[in-house]
Amino acid sequence: MPFSNKRNTSRWIIIAFSFCLVSLILWNTYTFFQIFKNEERLKMNLWANAQKTLINADENTDVDLPLLIFSNNTSIPIMLTEKDSIINAVNIDTTIIQNSKKSRLFLEKLKGENEPIHIVYAPGRVQKLYYGNSSLLNQLKYYPIALLLIIVLFAALVFNYYKSTKMATQNKLWAGMAKETAHQIGTPLSSLIGWIELLKTEDIPESTTKEIEKDIERLQTITDRFSKIGSEPKLETKDIVSETLLSYDYLQSRFSKQIEFSISAPQKNILVQLNPTLHSWTIENMVKNAIDAMKGKGKLHLAIEEENDSVKITISDTGSGIPKNQFKKIFEPGYTTKKRGWGLGLSLTKRIVEDYHKGTIKVLQSEVGKGTVMQLIFVKF
């Protein structure tokens, strides 16, 4: 617990430091922007004074300095107006200048960027100097946005790495727990096998020992399933029809008669690369999940269909249904609508089908209060 608290504290310190760093960068950018904007305002005041000097110049006026001021402005767009008429334009595209409509639109744009400078060159005679931001100032204006996008992208990469690392750690933990569970079950299971052999020598009905043997075989299957978690399973060329029916028939005999089981399957072999133990687990999880959704009473139908290069297994129930916005969420580890359970059944099933068998699992259709249709798709061998 102390280690966890320290780790959380360190994480919040890093987040706070990052927030302060970003805030500092944004504040400095804003400060620089205002400084450059004020400097450009000063340049435009000089330009306005140079314009006034040229207007009022005579043969004795030194115009070298005003002309130098004009020539030094190569980046700030300017429009000079008098009595609402544009009389001069500087650093503006000629296609805009030559089109009166575009010129007016550009003038409105400049009016929105900066306050105009009034040039009073004679009593009652005024020119207005409208100017925009230079390209450098525009770049600086959009720099914080670019910086924020970079930070968001970096944060997304860090989050994705953290999430992937966490999932990998969780997978190792579940795999370790599963293997340990298989190991722990193995010891009493060996004793049970010995006891069943002893019971056979006693005066006990053979039907009783047969049922016990079936349950022991089932425990062995479960142990085998858990031992395979975290390891790459060995796939074999198997008839998916018979393998599915084998699991389905076993489950049918173990559940309440209030569940109306039905099945439709082709009367031929369909070969698929699969692991029989894990495929049995898949069918069991799907059937149990459907029965839970029906609260132990309803109709359950399993259909196997061959289609081109694939085989589809569809499981339909008359249960509570799934809202459309949860179609993908139900396969996430830990997600469950039941009061009891860890929400691992469908996530394990998805991993078995998609990661191990390179198949597909999805909610084909569902309606709240009416039932759900789940579908598994495998590639034929």
mmCIF file of C-alpha atoms in Angstrom:
data_model
loop_
_atom_site.group_PDB
_atom_site.id
_atom_site.type_symbol
_atom_site.label_atom_id
_atom_site.label_comp_id
_atom_site.label_asym_id
_atom_site.label_seq_id
_atom_site.Cartn_x
_atom_site.Cartn_y
_atom_site.Cartn_z
ATOM 1 C CA MET A 1 0.000 0.000 0.000
ATOM 2 C CA PRO A 2 2.772 2.591 0.837
ATOM 3 C CA PHE A 3 4.442 1.764 -2.492
ATOM 4 C CA SER A 4 1.154 2.309 -4.334
ATOM 5 C CA ASN A 5 0.592 5.636 -2.545
ATOM 6 C CA LYS A 6 4.130 6.805 -3.379
ATOM 7 C CA ARG A 7 3.639 5.866 -7.014
ATOM 8 C CA ASN A 8 0.356 7.795 -7.183
ATOM 9 C CA THR A 9 1.964 10.811 -5.479
ATOM 10 C CA SER A 10 4.854 10.752 -7.970
ATOM 11 C CA ARG A 11 2.393 10.544 -10.851
ATOM 12 C CA TRP A 12 0.477 13.604 -9.612
ATOM 13 C CA ILE A 13 3.722 15.526 -9.106
ATOM 14 C CA ILE A 14 4.725 14.799 -12.710
ATOM 15 C CA ILE A 15 1.273 15.861 -13.960
ATOM 16 C CA ALA A 16 1.406 19.091 -11.906
ATOM 17 C CA PHE A 17 4.936 19.839 -13.126
ATOM 18 C CA SER A 18 3.887 19.234 -16.737
ATOM 19 C CA PHE A 19 0.873 21.520 -16.305
ATOM 20 C CA CYS A 20 3.078 24.289 -14.843
ATOM 21 C CA LEU A 21 5.606 23.863 -17.669
ATOM 22 C CA VAL A 22 2.908 24.116 -20.345
ATOM 23 C CA SER A 23 1.362 27.150 -18.604
ATOM 24 C CA LEU A 24 4.782 28.836 -18.468
ATOM 25 C CA ILE A 25 5.412 28.215 -22.167
ATOM 26 C CA LEU A 26 1.970 29.551 -23.097
ATOM 27 C CA TRP A 27 2.441 32.634 -20.903
ATOM 28 C CA ASN A 28 5.870 33.358 -22.403
ATOM 29 C CA THR A 29 4.440 32.930 -25.900
ATOM 30 C CA TYR A 30 1.640 35.370 -25.092
ATOM 31 C CA THR A 31 4.161 37.862 -23.639
ATOM 32 C CA PHE A 32 6.371 37.649 -26.743
ATOM 33 C CA PHE A 33 3.302 38.096 -28.923
ATOM 34 C CA GLN A 34 2.350 41.315 -27.116
ATOM 35 C CA ILE A 35 5.937 42.632 -27.288
ATOM 36 C CA PHE A 36 6.152 42.005 -31.050
ATOM 37 C CA LYS A 37 2.683 43.483 -31.540
ATOM 38 C CA ASN A 38 3.708 46.680 -29.724
ATOM 39 C CA GLU A 39 6.909 46.873 -31.784
ATOM 40 C CA GLU A 40 4.904 46.579 -34.988
ATOM 41 C CA ARG A 41 2.601 49.339 -33.713
ATOM 42 C CA LEU A 42 5.669 51.574 -33.238
ATOM 43 C CA LYS A 43 6.863 50.749 -36.763
ATOM 44 C CA MET A 44 3.474 51.703 -38.159
ATOM 45 C CA ASN A 45 3.533 55.011 -36.262
ATOM 46 C CA LEU A 46 6.898 55.729 -37.883
ATOM 47 C CA TRP A 47 5.433 54.731 -41.249
ATOM 48 C CA ALA A 48 2.475 57.115 -40.661
ATOM 49 C CA ASN A 49 4.834 59.978 -39.785
ATOM 50 C CA ALA A 50 6.903 59.240 -42.883
ATOM 51 C CA GLN A 51 3.704 59.338 -44.972
ATOM 52 C CA LYS A 52 2.756 62.706 -43.424
ATOM 53 C CA THR A 53 6.227 64.059 -44.152
ATOM 54 C CA LEU A 54 6.041 63.028 -47.808
ATOM 55 C CA ILE A 55 2.577 64.529 -48.260
ATOM 56 C CA ASN A 56 3.710 67.884 -46.859
ATOM 57 C CA ALA A 57 7.206 67.808 -48.427
ATOM 58 C CA ASP A 58 8.573 70.635 -50.581
ATOM 59 C CA GLU A 59 11.847 71.097 -52.460
ATOM 60 C CA ASN A 60 13.740 71.695 -49.208
ATOM 61 C CA THR A 61 12.425 68.619 -47.366
ATOM 62 C CA ASP A 62 14.814 65.703 -46.804
ATOM 63 C CA VAL A 63 12.833 62.626 -47.888
ATOM 64 C CA ASP A 64 15.625 60.061 -47.547
ATOM 65 C CA LEU A 65 14.536 58.962 -44.079
ATOM 66 C CA PRO A 66 10.818 58.553 -44.968
ATOM 67 C CA LEU A 67 11.755 56.567 -48.073
ATOM 68 C CA LEU A 68 14.087 54.394 -45.970
ATOM 69 C CA ILE A 69 11.237 53.713 -43.533
ATOM 70 C CA PHE A 70 8.971 52.699 -46.424
ATOM 71 C CA SER A 71 11.555 50.358 -47.931
ATOM 72 C CA ASN A 72 12.278 48.644 -44.589
ATOM 73 C CA ASN A 73 8.688 47.429 -44.251
ATOM 74 C CA THR A 74 8.629 44.149 -46.183
ATOM 75 C CA SER A 75 6.317 42.022 -44.020
ATOM 76 C CA ILE A 76 3.451 44.101 -42.561
ATOM 77 C CA PRO A 77 0.420 44.436 -44.898
ATOM 78 C CA ILE A 78 -0.868 48.020 -45.118
ATOM 79 C CA MET A 79 -3.891 49.746 -46.640
ATOM 80 C CA LEU A 80 -4.097 53.544 -46.672
ATOM 81 C CA THR A 81 -7.534 55.118 -47.024
ATOM 82 C CA GLU A 82 -8.959 58.581 -47.303
ATOM 83 C CA LYS A 83 -12.678 59.319 -47.270
ATOM 84 C CA ASP A 84 -13.334 55.522 -47.365
ATOM 85 C CA SER A 85 -11.329 55.128 -50.585
ATOM 86 C CA ILE A 86 -8.244 52.920 -50.735
ATOM 87 C CA ILE A 87 -5.389 55.121 -51.986
ATOM 88 C CA ASN A 88 -2.421 52.847 -51.332
ATOM 89 C CA ALA A 89 -1.618 49.213 -50.492
ATOM 90 C CA VAL A 90 1.702 47.711 -49.388
ATOM 91 C CA ASN A 91 2.784 44.062 -49.033
ATOM 92 C CA ILE A 92 -0.553 42.802 -50.371
ATOM 93 C CA ASP A 93 -1.050 40.381 -53.267
ATOM 94 C CA THR A 94 -1.699 42.176 -56.563
ATOM 95 C CA THR A 95 -4.703 39.907 -57.290
ATOM 96 C CA ILE A 96 -6.371 41.406 -54.202
ATOM 97 C CA ILE A 97 -5.420 44.983 -55.060
ATOM 98 C CA GLN A 98 -6.756 44.708 -58.615
ATOM 99 C CA ASN A 99 -10.139 43.332 -57.466
ATOM 100 C CA SER A 100 -12.273 45.947 -55.686
ATOM 101 C CA LYS A 101 -14.423 43.368 -53.905
ATOM 102 C CA LYS A 102 -11.404 41.427 -52.615
ATOM 103 C CA SER A 103 -9.751 44.696 -51.595
ATOM 104 C CA ARG A 104 -12.757 45.635 -49.479
ATOM 105 C CA LEU A 105 -12.850 42.221 -47.833
ATOM 106 C CA PHE A 106 -9.137 42.427 -47.077
ATOM 107 C CA LEU A 107 -9.618 45.924 -45.612
ATOM 108 C CA GLU A 108 -12.321 44.554 -43.276
ATOM 109 C CA LYS A 109 -9.883 41.853 -42.216
ATOM 110 C CA LEU A 110 -7.230 44.449 -41.359
ATOM 111 C CA LYS A 111 -9.762 46.468 -39.378
ATOM 112 C CA GLY A 112 -10.354 43.420 -37.195
ATOM 113 C CA GLU A 113 -6.631 42.894 -36.474
ATOM 114 C CA ASN A 114 -5.467 46.317 -35.303
ATOM 115 C CA GLU A 115 -6.742 49.797 -34.506
ATOM 116 C CA PRO A 116 -6.114 52.230 -37.419
ATOM 117 C CA ILE A 117 -3.609 55.058 -37.165
ATOM 118 C CA HIS A 118 -4.964 58.495 -38.120
ATOM 119 C CA ILE A 119 -2.654 60.680 -40.251
ATOM 120 C CA VAL A 120 -3.745 64.332 -40.011
ATOM 121 C CA TYR A 121 -1.623 65.990 -42.711
ATOM 122 C CA ALA A 122 -3.688 69.196 -43.049
ATOM 123 C CA PRO A 123 -6.655 70.832 -41.328
ATOM 124 C CA GLY A 124 -9.679 68.666 -42.073
ATOM 125 C CA ARG A 125 -7.617 66.242 -44.178
ATOM 126 C CA VAL A 126 -7.153 62.789 -42.627
ATOM 127 C CA GLN A 127 -5.840 59.502 -43.907
ATOM 128 C CA LYS A 128 -6.325 56.211 -42.069
ATOM 129 C CA LEU A 129 -3.594 53.589 -41.966
ATOM 130 C CA TYR A 130 -4.894 50.049 -41.558
ATOM 131 C CA TYR A 131 -2.360 47.304 -41.018
ATOM 132 C CA GLY A 132 -2.325 43.595 -40.282
ATOM 133 C CA ASN A 133 -0.031 41.255 -38.436
ATOM 134 C CA SER A 134 3.236 40.232 -40.028
ATOM 135 C CA SER A 135 3.830 36.594 -41.010
ATOM 136 C CA LEU A 136 6.149 36.200 -38.008
ATOM 137 C CA LEU A 137 3.451 37.441 -35.637
ATOM 138 C CA ASN A 138 0.875 35.128 -37.208
ATOM 139 C CA GLN A 139 3.224 32.179 -36.764
ATOM 140 C CA LEU A 140 3.756 33.129 -33.138
ATOM 141 C CA LYS A 141 -0.013 33.418 -32.668
ATOM 142 C CA TYR A 142 -0.585 29.823 -33.796
ATOM 143 C CA TYR A 143 2.492 28.449 -32.028
ATOM 144 C CA PRO A 144 0.617 27.691 -28.731
ATOM 145 C CA ILE A 145 -2.000 25.695 -30.679
ATOM 146 C CA ALA A 146 0.722 23.648 -32.377
ATOM 147 C CA LEU A 147 2.420 23.189 -29.011
ATOM 148 C CA LEU A 148 -0.814 21.982 -27.397
ATOM 149 C CA LEU A 149 -1.395 19.524 -30.252
ATOM 150 C CA ILE A 150 2.122 18.136 -29.782
ATOM 151 C CA ILE A 151 1.557 17.828 -26.037
ATOM 152 C CA VAL A 152 -1.797 16.084 -26.563
ATOM 153 C CA LEU A 153 -0.182 13.684 -29.040
ATOM 154 C CA PHE A 154 2.679 12.990 -26.641
ATOM 155 C CA ALA A 155 0.212 12.456 -23.772
ATOM 156 C CA ALA A 156 -1.793 10.051 -25.951
ATOM 157 C CA LEU A 157 1.369 8.074 -26.751
ATOM 158 C CA VAL A 158 2.332 7.945 -23.066
ATOM 159 C CA PHE A 159 -1.205 6.868 -22.111
ATOM 160 C CA ASN A 160 -1.225 4.186 -24.807
ATOM 161 C CA TYR A 161 2.167 2.907 -23.631
ATOM 162 C CA TYR A 162 1.003 2.930 -20.014
ATOM 163 C CA LYS A 163 -2.242 1.140 -20.900
ATOM 164 C CA SER A 164 -0.409 -1.461 -23.009
ATOM 165 C CA THR A 165 2.111 -2.056 -20.226
ATOM 166 C CA LYS A 166 -0.677 -2.369 -17.665
ATOM 167 C CA MET A 167 -2.588 -4.818 -19.870
ATOM 168 C CA ALA A 168 0.560 -6.869 -20.445
ATOM 169 C CA THR A 169 1.154 -6.997 -16.672
ATOM 170 C CA GLN A 170 -2.467 -8.005 -16.072
ATOM 171 C CA ASN A 171 -2.228 -10.711 -18.734
ATOM 172 C CA LYS A 172 0.893 -12.122 -17.061
ATOM 173 C CA LEU A 173 -0.868 -12.007 -13.693
ATOM 174 C CA TRP A 174 -3.990 -13.817 -14.979
ATOM 175 C CA ALA A 175 -1.848 -16.342 -16.833
ATOM 176 C CA GLY A 176 0.162 -17.006 -13.674
ATOM 177 C CA MET A 177 -2.987 -17.366 -11.567
ATOM 178 C CA ALA A 178 -4.531 -19.719 -14.139
ATOM 179 C CA LYS A 179 -1.462 -21.954 -14.241
ATOM 180 C CA GLU A 180 -1.274 -21.990 -10.450
ATOM 181 C CA THR A 181 -5.000 -22.898 -10.293
ATOM 182 C CA ALA A 182 -4.403 -25.762 -12.723
ATOM 183 C CA HIS A 183 -1.512 -26.942 -10.571
ATOM 184 C CA GLN A 184 -3.568 -26.757 -7.353
ATOM 185 C CA ILE A 185 -6.516 -28.651 -8.895
ATOM 186 C CA GLY A 186 -4.195 -31.341 -10.240
ATOM 187 C CA THR A 187 -3.296 -32.788 -6.815
ATOM 188 C CA PRO A 188 -6.818 -33.567 -5.470
ATOM 189 C CA LEU A 189 -7.855 -34.627 -8.972
ATOM 190 C CA SER A 190 -5.224 -37.383 -8.929
ATOM 191 C CA SER A 191 -6.636 -38.591 -5.609
ATOM 192 C CA LEU A 192 -10.177 -38.607 -7.010
ATOM 193 C CA ILE A 193 -9.055 -40.779 -9.906
ATOM 194 C CA GLY A 194 -7.616 -43.249 -7.361
ATOM 195 C CA TRP A 195 -10.812 -43.188 -5.307
ATOM 196 C CA ILE A 196 -12.985 -43.898 -8.347
ATOM 197 C CA GLU A 197 -10.896 -46.978 -9.089
ATOM 198 C CA LEU A 198 -11.427 -48.089 -5.501
ATOM 199 C CA LEU A 199 -15.206 -47.502 -5.758
ATOM 200 C CA LYS A 200 -15.339 -49.764 -8.808
ATOM 201 C CA THR A 201 -14.229 -52.652 -6.637
ATOM 202 C CA GLU A 202 -17.105 -52.049 -4.206
ATOM 203 C CA ASP A 203 -20.732 -53.024 -4.629
ATOM 204 C CA ILE A 204 -21.745 -49.673 -6.222
ATOM 205 C CA PRO A 205 -23.960 -49.340 -9.314
ATOM 206 C CA GLU A 206 -21.923 -48.873 -12.462
ATOM 207 C CA SER A 207 -24.123 -45.914 -13.537
ATOM 208 C CA THR A 208 -23.010 -43.999 -10.436
ATOM 209 C CA THR A 209 -19.303 -44.480 -11.074
ATOM 210 C CA LYS A 210 -19.831 -43.603 -14.755
ATOM 211 C CA GLU A 211 -21.315 -40.209 -13.800
ATOM 212 C CA ILE A 212 -18.503 -39.566 -11.340
ATOM 213 C CA GLU A 213 -15.994 -40.429 -14.071
ATOM 214 C CA LYS A 214 -17.655 -37.918 -16.403
ATOM 215 C CA ASP A 215 -17.296 -35.191 -13.792
ATOM 216 C CA ILE A 216 -13.668 -36.124 -13.170
ATOM 217 C CA GLU A 217 -13.015 -35.953 -16.910
ATOM 218 C CA ARG A 218 -14.659 -32.538 -16.854
ATOM 219 C CA LEU A 219 -12.344 -31.397 -14.081
ATOM 220 C CA GLN A 220 -9.387 -32.671 -16.099
ATOM 221 C CA THR A 221 -10.603 -30.649 -19.077
ATOM 222 C CA ILE A 222 -10.912 -27.521 -16.918
ATOM 223 C CA THR A 223 -7.412 -28.079 -15.540
ATOM 224 C CA ASP A 224 -6.102 -28.455 -19.073
ATOM 225 C CA ARG A 225 -7.810 -25.203 -20.083
ATOM 226 C CA PHE A 226 -6.239 -23.192 -17.285
ATOM 227 C CA SER A 227 -2.816 -24.671 -17.951
ATOM 228 C CA LYS A 228 -2.977 -23.409 -21.551
ATOM 229 C CA ILE A 229 -3.605 -19.758 -20.634
ATOM 230 C CA GLY A 230 -0.557 -17.621 -21.403
ATOM 231 C CA SER A 231 0.940 -20.254 -23.701
ATOM 232 C CA GLU A 232 0.596 -20.609 -27.439
ATOM 233 C CA PRO A 233 -1.888 -23.482 -27.853
ATOM 234 C CA LYS A 234 -1.326 -26.291 -30.290
ATOM 235 C CA LEU A 235 -3.880 -26.225 -33.104
ATOM 236 C CA GLU A 236 -5.076 -29.399 -34.754
ATOM 237 C CA THR A 237 -7.143 -30.124 -37.842
ATOM 238 C CA LYS A 238 -10.509 -31.020 -36.330
ATOM 239 C CA ASP A 239 -14.124 -31.318 -37.377
ATOM 240 C CA ILE A 240 -15.665 -28.206 -35.835
ATOM 241 C CA VAL A 241 -19.178 -29.671 -36.108
ATOM 242 C CA SER A 242 -18.474 -32.707 -33.925
ATOM 243 C CA GLU A 243 -16.304 -30.695 -31.485
ATOM 244 C CA THR A 244 -19.056 -28.115 -31.029
ATOM 245 C CA LEU A 245 -21.809 -30.726 -30.650
ATOM 246 C CA LEU A 246 -19.735 -32.597 -28.063
ATOM 247 C CA SER A 247 -19.548 -29.543 -25.797
ATOM 248 C CA TYR A 248 -23.111 -28.469 -26.505
ATOM 249 C CA ASP A 249 -24.571 -31.916 -25.693
ATOM 250 C CA TYR A 250 -22.618 -32.074 -22.427
ATOM 251 C CA LEU A 251 -23.946 -28.674 -21.346
ATOM 252 C CA GLN A 252 -27.488 -29.594 -22.367
ATOM 253 C CA SER A 253 -27.439 -32.590 -20.046
ATOM 254 C CA ARG A 254 -26.174 -30.502 -17.124
ATOM 255 C CA PHE A 255 -28.637 -27.592 -17.191
ATOM 256 C CA SER A 256 -32.255 -27.217 -16.118
ATOM 257 C CA LYS A 257 -35.070 -28.574 -18.263
ATOM 258 C CA GLN A 258 -36.474 -25.018 -18.275
ATOM 259 C CA ILE A 259 -33.898 -24.223 -20.941
ATOM 260 C CA GLU A 260 -35.158 -25.335 -24.338
ATOM 261 C CA PHE A 261 -32.033 -26.358 -26.258
ATOM 262 C CA SER A 262 -32.060 -26.701 -30.048
ATOM 263 C CA ILE A 263 -29.407 -27.047 -32.719
ATOM 264 C CA SER A 264 -29.030 -27.012 -36.496
ATOM 265 C CA ALA A 265 -25.820 -28.228 -38.103
ATOM 266 C CA PRO A 266 -24.696 -29.688 -41.453
ATOM 267 C CA GLN A 267 -24.502 -33.460 -41.677
ATOM 268 C CA LYS A 268 -20.870 -33.486 -42.725
ATOM 269 C CA ASN A 269 -17.422 -32.748 -41.447
ATOM 270 C CA ILE A 270 -16.040 -29.199 -41.637
ATOM 271 C CA LEU A 271 -12.320 -29.121 -40.951
ATOM 272 C CA VAL A 272 -10.866 -26.176 -39.039
ATOM 273 C CA GLN A 273 -7.550 -25.513 -37.292
ATOM 274 C CA LEU A 274 -8.481 -25.391 -33.610
ATOM 275 C CA ASN A 275 -7.550 -26.471 -30.135
ATOM 276 C CA PRO A 276 -10.329 -28.812 -28.901
ATOM 277 C CA THR A 277 -9.882 -27.905 -25.221
ATOM 278 C CA LEU A 278 -10.052 -24.163 -25.798
ATOM 279 C CA HIS A 279 -12.863 -24.468 -28.337
ATOM 280 C CA SER A 280 -14.875 -26.412 -25.768
ATOM 281 C CA TRP A 281 -14.254 -23.557 -23.324
ATOM 282 C CA THR A 282 -15.486 -21.067 -25.913
ATOM 283 C CA ILE A 283 -18.773 -22.894 -26.460
ATOM 284 C CA GLU A 284 -19.234 -23.347 -22.718
ATOM 285 C CA ASN A 285 -18.691 -19.639 -22.018
ATOM 286 C CA MET A 286 -21.087 -18.614 -24.785
ATOM 287 C CA VAL A 287 -23.815 -21.022 -23.657
ATOM 288 C CA LYS A 288 -23.470 -20.161 -19.962
ATOM 289 C CA ASN A 289 -23.527 -16.466 -20.764
ATOM 290 C CA ALA A 290 -26.756 -16.942 -22.746
ATOM 291 C CA ILE A 291 -28.344 -18.969 -19.928
ATOM 292 C CA ASP A 292 -27.391 -16.289 -17.385
ATOM 293 C CA ALA A 293 -29.012 -13.660 -19.622
ATOM 294 C CA MET A 294 -32.227 -15.750 -19.635
ATOM 295 C CA LYS A 295 -32.031 -16.213 -15.845
ATOM 296 C CA GLY A 296 -32.192 -19.992 -16.306
ATOM 297 C CA LYS A 297 -35.387 -20.079 -18.356
ATOM 298 C CA GLY A 298 -35.895 -19.630 -22.108
ATOM 299 C CA LYS A 299 -34.886 -20.841 -25.556
ATOM 300 C CA LEU A 300 -31.309 -21.357 -26.706
ATOM 301 C CA HIS A 301 -30.460 -22.218 -30.297
ATOM 302 C CA LEU A 302 -27.052 -23.039 -31.762
ATOM 303 C CA ALA A 303 -26.570 -23.043 -35.541
ATOM 304 C CA ILE A 304 -23.515 -24.064 -37.564
ATOM 305 C CA GLU A 305 -23.353 -22.805 -41.148
ATOM 306 C CA GLU A 306 -20.742 -23.232 -43.846
ATOM 307 C CA GLU A 307 -20.126 -20.204 -46.055
ATOM 308 C CA ASN A 308 -17.423 -20.094 -48.755
ATOM 309 C CA ASP A 309 -14.082 -20.281 -46.911
ATOM 310 C CA SER A 310 -15.505 -19.887 -43.421
ATOM 311 C CA VAL A 311 -17.789 -21.562 -40.911
ATOM 312 C CA LYS A 312 -20.153 -19.601 -38.677
ATOM 313 C CA ILE A 313 -21.461 -20.640 -35.263
ATOM 314 C CA THR A 314 -24.468 -18.617 -34.145
ATOM 315 C CA ILE A 315 -25.861 -18.778 -30.608
ATOM 316 C CA SER A 316 -29.296 -17.212 -30.043
ATOM 317 C CA ASP A 317 -31.066 -16.711 -26.722
ATOM 318 C CA THR A 318 -34.294 -15.141 -25.463
ATOM 319 C CA GLY A 319 -32.617 -13.291 -22.616
ATOM 320 C CA SER A 320 -32.449 -9.699 -21.421
ATOM 321 C CA GLY A 321 -30.546 -8.418 -24.477
ATOM 322 C CA ILE A 322 -27.650 -5.972 -24.771
ATOM 323 C CA PRO A 323 -27.888 -2.217 -25.471
ATOM 324 C CA LYS A 324 -26.255 -1.317 -28.792
ATOM 325 C CA ASN A 325 -23.705 0.992 -27.148
ATOM 326 C CA GLN A 326 -22.351 -1.979 -25.157
ATOM 327 C CA PHE A 327 -21.796 -4.403 -28.059
ATOM 328 C CA LYS A 328 -17.994 -3.955 -27.868
ATOM 329 C CA LYS A 329 -17.790 -3.176 -24.169
ATOM 330 C CA ILE A 330 -19.022 -6.641 -23.116
ATOM 331 C CA PHE A 331 -15.729 -8.138 -24.364
ATOM 332 C CA GLU A 332 -13.602 -5.891 -22.119
ATOM 333 C CA PRO A 333 -11.963 -7.563 -19.075
ATOM 334 C CA GLY A 334 -13.838 -6.799 -15.868
ATOM 335 C CA TYR A 335 -17.099 -5.804 -17.545
ATOM 336 C CA THR A 336 -20.103 -7.634 -16.083
ATOM 337 C CA THR A 337 -23.775 -6.956 -15.395
ATOM 338 C CA LYS A 338 -23.992 -9.728 -12.819
ATOM 339 C CA LYS A 339 -23.733 -9.174 -9.058
ATOM 340 C CA ARG A 340 -21.225 -12.008 -8.887
ATOM 341 C CA GLY A 341 -18.422 -12.658 -11.310
ATOM 342 C CA TRP A 342 -15.217 -11.003 -12.460
ATOM 343 C CA GLY A 343 -16.286 -10.234 -16.012
ATOM 344 C CA LEU A 344 -13.644 -12.456 -17.608
ATOM 345 C CA GLY A 345 -15.806 -14.995 -19.505
ATOM 346 C CA LEU A 346 -16.372 -13.093 -22.757
ATOM 347 C CA SER A 347 -12.951 -11.412 -22.691
ATOM 348 C CA LEU A 348 -11.322 -14.860 -22.450
ATOM 349 C CA THR A 349 -13.592 -16.140 -25.203
ATOM 350 C CA LYS A 350 -12.598 -13.231 -27.445
ATOM 351 C CA ARG A 351 -8.931 -13.953 -26.819
ATOM 352 C CA ILE A 352 -9.365 -17.679 -27.555
ATOM 353 C CA VAL A 353 -11.278 -17.028 -30.772
ATOM 354 C CA GLU A 354 -9.347 -14.066 -32.180
ATOM 355 C CA ASP A 355 -5.802 -14.418 -30.820
ATOM 356 C CA TYR A 356 -5.458 -18.203 -30.805
ATOM 357 C CA HIS A 357 -7.775 -19.313 -33.610
ATOM 358 C CA LYS A 358 -7.569 -16.154 -35.785
ATOM 359 C CA GLY A 359 -11.352 -16.061 -35.917
ATOM 360 C CA THR A 360 -13.967 -13.414 -35.158
ATOM 361 C CA ILE A 361 -16.521 -13.006 -32.377
ATOM 362 C CA LYS A 362 -19.239 -10.375 -32.366
ATOM 363 C CA VAL A 363 -22.746 -9.487 -31.296
ATOM 364 C CA LEU A 364 -24.678 -10.102 -34.492
ATOM 365 C CA GLN A 365 -27.872 -8.539 -33.176
ATOM 366 C CA SER A 366 -29.563 -7.850 -29.861
ATOM 367 C CA GLU A 367 -32.682 -6.185 -28.519
ATOM 368 C CA VAL A 368 -33.211 -5.300 -24.889
ATOM 369 C CA GLY A 369 -35.871 -7.553 -23.373
ATOM 370 C CA LYS A 370 -36.027 -9.895 -26.372
ATOM 371 C CA GLY A 371 -32.663 -11.632 -26.694
ATOM 372 C CA THR A 372 -29.250 -11.704 -28.293
ATOM 373 C CA VAL A 373 -27.555 -13.396 -31.237
ATOM 374 C CA MET A 374 -23.794 -13.963 -30.918
ATOM 375 C CA GLN A 375 -21.652 -15.199 -33.782
ATOM 376 C CA LEU A 376 -18.283 -16.940 -34.071
ATOM 377 C CA ILE A 377 -16.496 -17.117 -37.438
ATOM 378 C CA PHE A 378 -13.630 -19.511 -38.189
ATOM 379 C CA VAL A 379 -11.597 -20.017 -41.347
ATOM 380 C CA LYS A 380 -11.911 -23.481 -42.899
ATOM 381 C CA PHE A 381 -8.818 -25.595 -43.290
#
